[in-house]
Amino acid sequence: MVLLQDFLQKDPVALGDELHRFARELYPICRSITGDGLRKTLAMIQERIPLQTTEVPTGTRVFDWTVPREWNIRDAFIKSADGKRVVDFQKCNLHVLNYSTPVQATMPLGELRPHLFTIPEKPDWIPYRTSYYKEDWGFCLSHNQMLSLKDGEYEVCIDSTVQDGSLTLGEYYLSGRSADEVLISCHACHPSLANDNLSGLAVATYLAQFLAGRDLRYSYRFLFIPGTIGAITWLAQNQAAAKRIRHGLVLTCIGDKGGFRYKKSRRGNAEIDHAVTHVLTHHAESSEFLEFSPYGYDERQYCSPGFNLPVGCLMRSVWGSFSEYHTSADNLEFIHPTQLAESLRICVEILDVLEGNRRYRNLNPHCEPQMGKRGLYRPTGGGTIEEELNARLWVLNLSDGDHSLLDIAERSHIAFPMIRDAADLLCESGLLSAVSEENDAGSSPHEASVANVAVARRSRS
Ligand code: ZN
């Protein structure tokens, strides 16, 4: 079963619109790392895929961390003396410092000022700020809005609660032929921010929906979780499942107009790193590859040394590097249907490689087999006959039971689907046989072969 071929039957315009519409539905919700905004978000994902949710009580120890008290908010405002709301949470949920403790007071502007956050360089944008682990309250507003505040008394209200409750994790597990897993993880804890959080949520949800009900080689685990504390909590409570993760991707900031960026796993030469690099290298849009660093999204937790999972991070614009990042300008106009649909397609292409990547053995390894008498000079529709023939020769030559199809695709610079088609045809012709999947399951022999190829490549250059 070829995922990508099926996926390409879909209308990308309709799909992009659907993804953007979903982001738009999620946009107004005031999310945080705990609370009803996060629950409501997961419930909306649940309308599309049968997500399981887990509530982890406040105070639960998770490695070096503790699940925090739960935050909920109903309203917040700053009112001027004439009773007008000059800052209003109902208009934009970014106005409140996320996790603000409750406040009900009247105070002069001078006293209020230390609790106001703005971005002077972008005077029309509202910043996004949080204070999860330090008790504090505050308001975020545009710099121009702040400059317009006159001296005088202001009524300040934050109608929030910070109390014992729980942290919510959303999880969707799809069972494949193998217990080995592919992890797709995204954070669901930012309020009205589109690229940073909603783009990943939308793409992951539709990716899961696309995979559901298919005959899959791998089992898939989709996590929709609050950033950092959610990944730490999930890992602390699912150490056995984490051991089954063979490949993983964190999806974030994938709806804007930037080209693709892939941050490699800590291992740097895992199969996922090779698969994403291969797919993006053959993609029309520009792409960049970043080495692992212990900063960013939840790959930091998955790639912590105690786990060292083969999990990379797929993005378009990189967090912190675009000026809209963590501001009100990361809105629904900053993400686009075309880019969302293309990001989803890239994810399917990557999974298509992982699903189809195996090792084969050439059953006629002593000199080239005679292709003509086996009808192997015919085209099958994947490309020109020269390209297809070239792919068949590469597959025959490198199928020594050690090189995977992805290794062959990388070495030959031929796109993976054509290499796989060649392998399928050669199997039908009796020239190739797949190395048993049991050998595939353990990551060590394969990783060894990937490492060998990497070493070989370095020594060539
Ligand atoms: Zn963020």
Short mmCIF file of C-alpha atoms and ligand atoms in Angstrom, two decimals:
data_model
loop_
_atom_site.label_atom_id
_atom_site.label_comp_id
_atom_site.label_asym_id
_atom_site.label_seq_id
_atom_site.Cartn_x
_atom_site.Cartn_y
_atom_site.Cartn_z
CA MET A 1 0.00 0.00 0.00
CA VAL A 2 1.43 3.29 -1.07
CA LEU A 3 0.37 6.19 1.12
CA LEU A 4 1.53 8.98 -1.12
CA GLN A 5 -0.28 7.76 -4.25
CA ASP A 6 -3.53 7.68 -2.29
CA PHE A 7 -2.91 11.06 -0.78
CA LEU A 8 -2.27 12.66 -4.16
CA GLN A 9 -5.84 11.79 -5.17
CA LYS A 10 -7.01 14.51 -2.79
CA ASP A 11 -7.70 18.03 -3.99
CA PRO A 12 -4.98 20.17 -2.38
CA VAL A 13 -7.07 23.35 -2.55
CA ALA A 14 -10.01 21.80 -0.70
CA LEU A 15 -7.63 20.20 1.79
CA GLY A 16 -5.83 23.50 2.46
CA ASP A 17 -9.15 25.22 3.05
CA GLU A 18 -10.18 22.49 5.47
CA LEU A 19 -6.93 22.75 7.42
CA HIS A 20 -7.19 26.52 7.62
CA ARG A 21 -10.84 26.32 8.66
CA PHE A 22 -9.90 23.98 11.51
CA ALA A 23 -7.19 26.39 12.67
CA ARG A 24 -9.78 29.18 12.53
CA GLU A 25 -12.17 27.21 14.76
CA LEU A 26 -9.41 26.59 17.30
CA TYR A 27 -8.02 30.11 17.19
CA PRO A 28 -10.29 31.95 19.69
CA ILE A 29 -9.80 29.43 22.51
CA CYS A 30 -7.67 30.58 25.44
CA ARG A 31 -5.36 27.62 25.82
CA SER A 32 -2.65 27.06 28.38
CA ILE A 33 -0.61 24.14 29.69
CA THR A 34 -3.63 23.07 31.80
CA GLY A 35 -7.30 23.96 32.03
CA ASP A 36 -10.51 24.04 30.06
CA GLY A 37 -9.08 25.78 26.97
CA LEU A 38 -6.75 22.83 26.44
CA ARG A 39 -9.62 20.38 27.10
CA LYS A 40 -11.90 22.15 24.64
CA THR A 41 -9.14 22.05 22.00
CA LEU A 42 -8.70 18.30 22.49
CA ALA A 43 -12.49 17.84 22.32
CA MET A 44 -12.51 19.58 18.93
CA ILE A 45 -9.74 17.30 17.68
CA GLN A 46 -11.83 14.41 19.03
CA GLU A 47 -14.59 15.34 16.57
CA ARG A 48 -12.15 14.30 13.82
CA ILE A 49 -10.12 11.47 15.36
CA PRO A 50 -10.91 9.28 18.39
CA LEU A 51 -8.40 10.89 20.70
CA GLN A 52 -7.94 9.45 24.20
CA THR A 53 -7.43 12.00 26.94
CA THR A 54 -5.64 11.43 30.23
CA GLU A 55 -5.90 13.70 33.25
CA VAL A 56 -2.75 13.81 35.38
CA PRO A 57 -3.42 15.34 38.82
CA THR A 58 -1.70 18.45 40.12
CA GLY A 59 1.27 17.51 42.26
CA THR A 60 2.18 14.36 40.31
CA ARG A 61 5.95 14.00 40.15
CA VAL A 62 7.24 13.62 36.60
CA PHE A 63 11.01 13.18 36.62
CA ASP A 64 12.43 16.44 38.00
CA TRP A 65 9.13 18.30 37.52
CA THR A 66 5.75 18.47 39.23
CA VAL A 67 2.42 18.77 37.43
CA PRO A 68 1.33 22.35 38.23
CA ARG A 69 -1.95 23.63 39.56
CA GLU A 70 -4.61 24.09 36.94
CA TRP A 71 -5.31 27.52 35.45
CA ASN A 72 -8.67 28.72 34.21
CA ILE A 73 -9.81 32.16 33.20
CA ARG A 74 -13.21 33.67 32.53
CA ASP A 75 -12.58 37.38 32.05
CA ALA A 76 -9.98 40.11 32.46
CA PHE A 77 -9.82 43.82 31.79
CA ILE A 78 -8.32 47.18 32.66
CA LYS A 79 -10.98 49.86 33.01
CA SER A 80 -10.33 53.59 32.94
CA ALA A 81 -12.04 55.96 35.39
CA ASP A 82 -14.91 56.48 32.93
CA GLY A 83 -15.73 52.76 33.09
CA LYS A 84 -14.39 51.94 29.60
CA ARG A 85 -12.45 48.69 29.08
CA VAL A 86 -9.14 49.95 27.71
CA VAL A 87 -7.66 46.44 27.69
CA ASP A 88 -10.14 43.61 27.20
CA PHE A 89 -9.47 39.86 27.37
CA GLN A 90 -12.76 39.28 25.51
CA LYS A 91 -11.26 40.98 22.45
CA CYS A 92 -7.97 39.07 22.49
CA ASN A 93 -6.87 36.39 24.94
CA LEU A 94 -3.20 37.36 24.52
CA HIS A 95 -3.99 40.43 26.64
CA VAL A 96 -3.56 38.38 29.81
CA LEU A 97 -0.22 37.11 31.01
CA ASN A 98 -0.93 33.38 30.64
CA TYR A 99 -1.31 31.76 34.10
CA SER A 100 -2.01 35.12 35.80
CA THR A 101 -3.22 34.78 39.38
CA PRO A 102 -6.55 36.50 40.12
CA VAL A 103 -6.63 40.24 40.75
CA GLN A 104 -9.41 42.67 41.63
CA ALA A 105 -8.10 46.12 42.48
CA THR A 106 -8.04 49.78 41.66
CA MET A 107 -4.63 51.39 41.30
CA PRO A 108 -2.86 54.36 39.76
CA LEU A 109 -1.12 53.88 36.41
CA GLY A 110 2.31 54.00 38.08
CA GLU A 111 1.46 50.95 40.16
CA LEU A 112 -0.05 49.13 37.20
CA ARG A 113 2.86 49.78 34.85
CA PRO A 114 5.23 47.01 36.10
CA HIS A 115 2.46 44.54 35.19
CA LEU A 116 2.17 45.72 31.58
CA PHE A 117 4.13 44.09 28.75
CA THR A 118 4.58 45.52 25.25
CA ILE A 119 6.89 45.30 22.23
CA PRO A 120 8.19 48.85 21.59
CA GLU A 121 9.75 47.79 18.23
CA LYS A 122 6.37 46.50 16.99
CA PRO A 123 4.06 49.10 18.51
CA ASP A 124 0.82 47.64 17.09
CA TRP A 125 1.35 44.04 18.14
CA ILE A 126 0.39 42.39 21.42
CA PRO A 127 3.07 40.12 22.88
CA TYR A 128 2.37 36.60 24.17
CA ARG A 129 3.78 36.06 27.63
CA THR A 130 3.47 33.33 30.23
CA SER A 131 4.27 32.85 33.89
CA TYR A 132 3.61 29.19 34.52
CA TYR A 133 5.96 28.50 37.35
CA LYS A 134 6.21 31.88 39.07
CA GLU A 135 3.09 33.40 40.66
CA ASP A 136 2.45 36.67 38.91
CA TRP A 137 -0.22 38.63 37.09
CA GLY A 138 -0.05 40.99 34.16
CA PHE A 139 -1.43 42.30 30.92
CA CYS A 140 0.04 42.27 27.44
CA LEU A 141 -0.92 45.08 25.11
CA SER A 142 0.31 46.94 22.09
CA HIS A 143 2.87 49.61 22.80
CA ASN A 144 0.60 52.26 21.25
CA GLN A 145 -2.22 51.12 23.50
CA MET A 146 0.02 51.61 26.52
CA LEU A 147 1.18 55.03 25.38
CA SER A 148 -2.44 56.11 25.15
CA LEU A 149 -3.08 55.35 28.84
CA LYS A 150 -3.39 58.59 30.76
CA ASP A 151 -2.36 59.04 34.36
CA GLY A 152 -5.12 58.23 36.77
CA GLU A 153 -6.82 55.36 38.55
CA TYR A 154 -7.57 52.08 36.78
CA GLU A 155 -9.78 49.20 37.75
CA VAL A 156 -7.90 45.96 37.19
CA CYS A 157 -9.62 42.58 37.06
CA ILE A 158 -8.33 39.13 36.26
CA ASP A 159 -11.07 36.60 36.93
CA SER A 160 -8.91 33.50 36.95
CA THR A 161 -8.30 30.52 39.21
CA VAL A 162 -5.08 28.66 39.87
CA GLN A 163 -5.96 25.60 41.89
CA ASP A 164 -5.47 21.87 42.25
CA GLY A 165 -6.81 20.09 39.18
CA SER A 166 -5.02 18.22 36.43
CA LEU A 167 -2.99 18.41 33.26
CA THR A 168 -4.62 16.96 30.15
CA LEU A 169 -2.82 14.85 27.55
CA GLY A 170 -4.37 13.91 24.21
CA GLU A 171 -3.24 10.74 22.51
CA TYR A 172 -4.29 8.78 19.45
CA TYR A 173 -2.80 5.36 18.87
CA LEU A 174 -3.12 3.60 15.54
CA SER A 175 -2.15 -0.01 15.52
CA GLY A 176 -0.03 -1.28 12.61
CA ARG A 177 1.43 -4.70 11.73
CA SER A 178 4.46 -4.01 13.89
CA ALA A 179 4.48 -2.85 17.50
CA ASP A 180 7.31 -0.49 16.51
CA GLU A 181 5.99 3.03 16.60
CA VAL A 182 6.16 6.29 14.74
CA LEU A 183 5.56 9.28 17.04
CA ILE A 184 3.95 12.50 15.83
CA SER A 185 3.89 15.15 18.53
CA CYS A 186 2.63 18.71 18.68
CA HIS A 187 1.99 21.26 21.39
CA ALA A 188 -1.53 22.46 22.11
CA CYS A 189 -0.92 25.01 24.85
CA HIS A 190 -0.75 28.39 23.13
CA PRO A 191 -3.79 30.67 23.08
CA SER A 192 -4.60 32.64 19.89
CA LEU A 193 -1.37 31.91 18.01
CA ALA A 194 -1.74 30.34 14.60
CA ASN A 195 1.60 29.20 13.23
CA ASP A 196 3.08 28.37 16.62
CA ASN A 197 0.65 25.65 17.74
CA LEU A 198 -2.44 25.64 15.49
CA SER A 199 -0.61 24.80 12.26
CA GLY A 200 0.92 21.71 13.89
CA LEU A 201 -2.37 20.71 15.52
CA ALA A 202 -4.28 20.96 12.24
CA VAL A 203 -1.70 19.08 10.16
CA ALA A 204 -1.26 16.34 12.79
CA THR A 205 -5.03 15.88 13.11
CA TYR A 206 -5.53 15.47 9.37
CA LEU A 207 -2.47 13.25 9.08
CA ALA A 208 -3.96 10.97 11.74
CA GLN A 209 -7.30 11.02 9.98
CA PHE A 210 -5.63 10.08 6.70
CA LEU A 211 -3.80 7.13 8.29
CA ALA A 212 -6.82 5.82 10.21
CA GLY A 213 -8.21 2.55 8.90
CA ARG A 214 -5.22 1.80 6.68
CA ASP A 215 -3.09 -1.29 6.67
CA LEU A 216 0.11 0.14 8.14
CA ARG A 217 3.52 -1.35 8.73
CA TYR A 218 4.20 0.76 11.84
CA SER A 219 1.95 1.66 14.71
CA TYR A 220 1.44 5.39 15.06
CA ARG A 221 1.13 7.48 18.18
CA PHE A 222 -0.11 11.06 17.90
CA LEU A 223 0.39 13.28 20.93
CA PHE A 224 -1.46 16.58 21.39
CA ILE A 225 0.04 17.91 24.57
CA PRO A 226 1.09 21.05 26.41
CA GLY A 227 4.68 21.99 25.53
CA THR A 228 7.52 20.87 27.80
CA ILE A 229 5.52 19.75 30.86
CA GLY A 230 3.19 17.67 28.65
CA ALA A 231 6.04 15.83 26.93
CA ILE A 232 7.83 15.32 30.25
CA THR A 233 4.63 13.99 31.82
CA TRP A 234 3.91 11.66 28.91
CA LEU A 235 7.47 10.31 28.91
CA ALA A 236 7.45 9.83 32.69
CA GLN A 237 4.25 7.82 32.50
CA ASN A 238 4.90 5.90 29.28
CA GLN A 239 8.47 4.70 29.47
CA ALA A 240 7.64 1.28 28.03
CA ALA A 241 5.84 2.81 25.03
CA ALA A 242 8.70 5.26 24.50
CA LYS A 243 11.04 2.30 23.97
CA ARG A 244 8.97 1.24 20.95
CA ILE A 245 9.41 4.59 19.15
CA ARG A 246 11.50 3.94 16.03
CA HIS A 247 10.91 7.28 14.30
CA GLY A 248 9.35 10.54 15.39
CA LEU A 249 8.53 14.06 14.34
CA VAL A 250 7.57 17.15 16.26
CA LEU A 251 5.38 19.33 14.04
CA THR A 252 5.33 23.07 14.64
CA CYS A 253 5.21 26.37 12.74
CA ILE A 254 4.32 24.70 9.45
CA GLY A 255 1.63 26.99 8.08
CA ASP A 256 3.58 30.13 7.13
CA LYS A 257 5.20 31.00 3.80
CA GLY A 258 8.74 30.10 4.84
CA GLY A 259 10.52 27.15 3.22
CA PHE A 260 10.82 23.88 5.12
CA ARG A 261 13.34 23.52 7.95
CA TYR A 262 14.16 20.21 9.52
CA LYS A 263 15.98 20.02 12.80
CA LYS A 264 17.67 16.65 13.09
CA SER A 265 17.33 14.32 16.04
CA ARG A 266 20.08 14.23 18.64
CA ARG A 267 21.40 11.08 16.94
CA GLY A 268 21.76 13.05 13.71
CA ASN A 269 21.87 9.94 11.49
CA ALA A 270 18.64 8.21 12.45
CA GLU A 271 16.42 6.83 9.71
CA ILE A 272 13.95 9.71 10.26
CA ASP A 273 16.78 12.20 9.66
CA HIS A 274 17.64 10.50 6.38
CA ALA A 275 13.99 10.14 5.35
CA VAL A 276 13.15 13.82 5.92
CA THR A 277 16.38 15.00 4.31
CA HIS A 278 15.69 12.85 1.28
CA VAL A 279 12.09 14.00 0.88
CA LEU A 280 12.92 17.69 1.31
CA THR A 281 15.93 17.49 -1.00
CA HIS A 282 13.66 16.22 -3.78
CA HIS A 283 11.03 18.85 -3.01
CA ALA A 284 10.53 21.92 -5.18
CA GLU A 285 10.43 24.38 -2.27
CA SER A 286 13.69 25.47 -0.68
CA SER A 287 14.60 23.68 2.52
CA GLU A 288 17.22 23.90 5.21
CA PHE A 289 18.62 21.36 7.61
CA LEU A 290 19.53 22.24 11.17
CA GLU A 291 21.67 20.17 13.47
CA PHE A 292 20.19 19.17 16.81
CA SER A 293 20.32 21.67 19.64
CA PRO A 294 18.86 21.26 23.12
CA TYR A 295 16.53 24.20 22.59
CA GLY A 296 13.24 24.42 20.71
CA TYR A 297 10.10 22.31 21.10
CA ASP A 298 9.44 18.91 22.64
CA GLU A 299 12.23 17.21 20.70
CA ARG A 300 14.26 18.52 23.64
CA GLN A 301 12.51 16.03 25.91
CA TYR A 302 12.34 13.12 23.43
CA CYS A 303 16.04 13.63 22.68
CA SER A 304 17.14 14.04 26.30
CA PRO A 305 20.02 11.62 26.92
CA GLY A 306 17.93 9.21 29.03
CA PHE A 307 15.65 8.63 26.02
CA ASN A 308 17.69 9.74 22.99
CA LEU A 309 14.77 8.92 20.71
CA PRO A 310 15.07 9.34 16.95
CA VAL A 311 12.76 12.36 16.88
CA GLY A 312 13.35 15.43 14.71
CA CYS A 313 11.38 18.63 14.31
CA LEU A 314 9.70 19.70 11.07
CA MET A 315 8.99 23.40 10.65
CA ARG A 316 8.77 26.13 8.10
CA SER A 317 9.90 29.34 9.82
CA VAL A 318 11.97 28.61 12.88
CA TRP A 319 10.70 29.71 16.32
CA GLY A 320 12.13 33.02 17.43
CA SER A 321 13.48 33.83 13.97
CA PHE A 322 10.35 35.45 12.52
CA SER A 323 9.16 38.72 13.96
CA GLU A 324 5.53 37.53 14.32
CA TYR A 325 6.67 34.79 16.71
CA HIS A 326 4.87 34.95 20.08
CA THR A 327 2.86 38.03 19.11
CA SER A 328 -0.66 38.83 17.96
CA ALA A 329 0.72 38.98 14.40
CA ASP A 330 1.03 35.18 14.43
CA ASN A 331 -2.62 35.12 13.44
CA LEU A 332 -4.84 33.45 10.87
CA GLU A 333 -3.49 35.68 8.10
CA PHE A 334 0.05 34.50 8.86
CA ILE A 335 -0.80 30.88 7.98
CA HIS A 336 -2.07 29.86 4.56
CA PRO A 337 -4.16 27.01 3.14
CA THR A 338 -1.60 26.24 0.42
CA GLN A 339 1.29 25.92 2.88
CA LEU A 340 -0.74 23.87 5.35
CA ALA A 341 -1.76 21.43 2.63
CA GLU A 342 1.81 21.21 1.35
CA SER A 343 3.11 20.55 4.87
CA LEU A 344 0.62 17.73 5.25
CA ARG A 345 1.76 16.31 1.91
CA ILE A 346 5.39 16.40 3.03
CA CYS A 347 4.45 14.52 6.20
CA VAL A 348 2.71 11.85 4.13
CA GLU A 349 5.75 11.62 1.85
CA ILE A 350 8.01 11.11 4.86
CA LEU A 351 5.76 8.38 6.28
CA ASP A 352 5.56 6.82 2.82
CA VAL A 353 9.36 6.47 2.90
CA LEU A 354 9.36 5.02 6.43
CA GLU A 355 6.57 2.57 5.55
CA GLY A 356 8.29 1.40 2.38
CA ASN A 357 11.90 1.43 3.50
CA ARG A 358 13.29 -2.11 3.67
CA ARG A 359 16.34 -4.04 2.69
CA TYR A 360 16.49 -6.58 -0.11
CA ARG A 361 18.89 -9.14 -1.40
CA ASN A 362 19.82 -9.45 -5.07
CA LEU A 363 19.25 -13.12 -5.96
CA ASN A 364 21.48 -12.82 -9.06
CA PRO A 365 24.46 -10.97 -7.62
CA HIS A 366 27.13 -12.31 -9.97
CA CYS A 367 27.20 -9.71 -12.74
CA GLU A 368 24.07 -7.95 -13.99
CA PRO A 369 21.06 -10.11 -14.79
CA GLN A 370 19.93 -10.12 -18.40
CA MET A 371 17.14 -7.56 -18.25
CA GLY A 372 15.69 -8.00 -21.76
CA LYS A 373 14.69 -11.61 -21.40
CA ARG A 374 12.79 -10.70 -18.21
CA GLY A 375 10.96 -7.76 -19.81
CA LEU A 376 12.76 -5.30 -17.56
CA TYR A 377 13.36 -2.72 -20.26
CA ARG A 378 9.69 -1.75 -20.21
CA PRO A 379 8.51 1.46 -18.53
CA THR A 380 5.99 1.17 -15.71
CA GLY A 381 4.90 4.78 -15.67
CA GLY A 382 7.06 6.17 -12.88
CA GLY A 383 9.39 8.15 -15.18
CA THR A 384 11.26 7.89 -18.45
CA ILE A 385 12.58 4.44 -19.33
CA GLU A 386 16.15 5.68 -18.78
CA GLU A 387 15.27 6.84 -15.26
CA GLU A 388 13.42 3.66 -14.42
CA LEU A 389 16.19 1.47 -15.78
CA ASN A 390 18.75 3.46 -13.83
CA ALA A 391 16.69 2.91 -10.65
CA ARG A 392 16.52 -0.85 -11.31
CA LEU A 393 20.29 -1.04 -11.79
CA TRP A 394 20.91 0.84 -8.54
CA VAL A 395 18.52 -1.38 -6.62
CA LEU A 396 20.12 -4.53 -8.04
CA ASN A 397 23.61 -3.29 -7.30
CA LEU A 398 23.08 -2.14 -3.72
CA SER A 399 20.61 -4.79 -2.57
CA ASP A 400 23.14 -6.77 -0.61
CA GLY A 401 20.90 -7.20 2.42
CA ASP A 402 22.62 -4.30 4.11
CA HIS A 403 21.59 -1.17 2.19
CA SER A 404 18.00 -0.08 2.60
CA LEU A 405 15.94 1.39 -0.23
CA LEU A 406 16.42 4.79 1.39
CA ASP A 407 20.20 4.29 1.39
CA ILE A 408 19.93 3.47 -2.32
CA ALA A 409 17.71 6.49 -3.01
CA GLU A 410 20.20 8.76 -1.26
CA ARG A 411 23.24 7.32 -2.96
CA SER A 412 21.66 7.35 -6.44
CA HIS A 413 19.93 10.74 -6.01
CA ILE A 414 16.76 9.12 -7.30
CA ALA A 415 13.50 9.89 -5.48
CA PHE A 416 12.37 7.14 -3.12
CA PRO A 417 9.09 6.24 -4.90
CA MET A 418 10.95 5.32 -8.08
CA ILE A 419 13.45 3.22 -6.14
CA ARG A 420 10.62 1.41 -4.37
CA ASP A 421 8.78 0.81 -7.66
CA ALA A 422 11.98 -0.66 -9.07
CA ALA A 423 12.31 -2.96 -6.06
CA ASP A 424 8.69 -4.09 -6.42
CA LEU A 425 9.19 -4.90 -10.11
CA LEU A 426 12.46 -6.76 -9.44
CA CYS A 427 10.75 -8.79 -6.71
CA GLU A 428 7.98 -9.74 -9.17
CA SER A 429 10.68 -10.81 -11.62
CA GLY A 430 12.28 -13.05 -9.02
CA LEU A 431 15.54 -11.08 -8.96
CA LEU A 432 15.14 -9.63 -5.50
CA SER A 433 13.87 -10.83 -2.17
CA ALA A 434 13.08 -8.78 0.92
CA VAL A 435 15.20 -9.31 4.00
CA SER A 436 12.81 -10.56 6.71
CA GLU A 437 11.11 -7.86 8.72
CA GLU A 438 12.27 -9.30 12.01
CA ASN A 439 15.71 -8.05 11.12
CA ASP A 440 14.23 -4.64 10.35
CA ALA A 441 12.53 -4.39 13.72
CA GLY A 442 15.65 -4.09 15.82
CA SER A 443 17.03 -0.66 15.11
CA SER A 444 20.66 -1.62 15.48
CA PRO A 445 21.45 -3.40 12.17
CA HIS A 446 19.72 -0.70 10.17
CA GLU A 447 21.20 2.20 12.08
CA ALA A 448 24.57 0.54 11.56
CA SER A 449 24.03 0.50 7.81
CA VAL A 450 22.90 4.15 7.84
CA ALA A 451 25.99 5.01 9.83
CA ASN A 452 28.19 3.14 7.34
CA VAL A 453 26.70 5.06 4.46
CA ALA A 454 27.27 8.31 6.33
CA VAL A 455 30.89 7.38 6.93
CA ALA A 456 31.29 6.37 3.28
CA ARG A 457 29.79 9.68 2.16
CA ARG A 458 32.12 11.67 4.37
CA SER A 459 35.17 9.82 3.13
CA ARG A 460 34.17 10.44 -0.50
CA SER A 461 33.88 14.20 -0.04
ZN ZN B 1 5.64 29.06 21.34
#
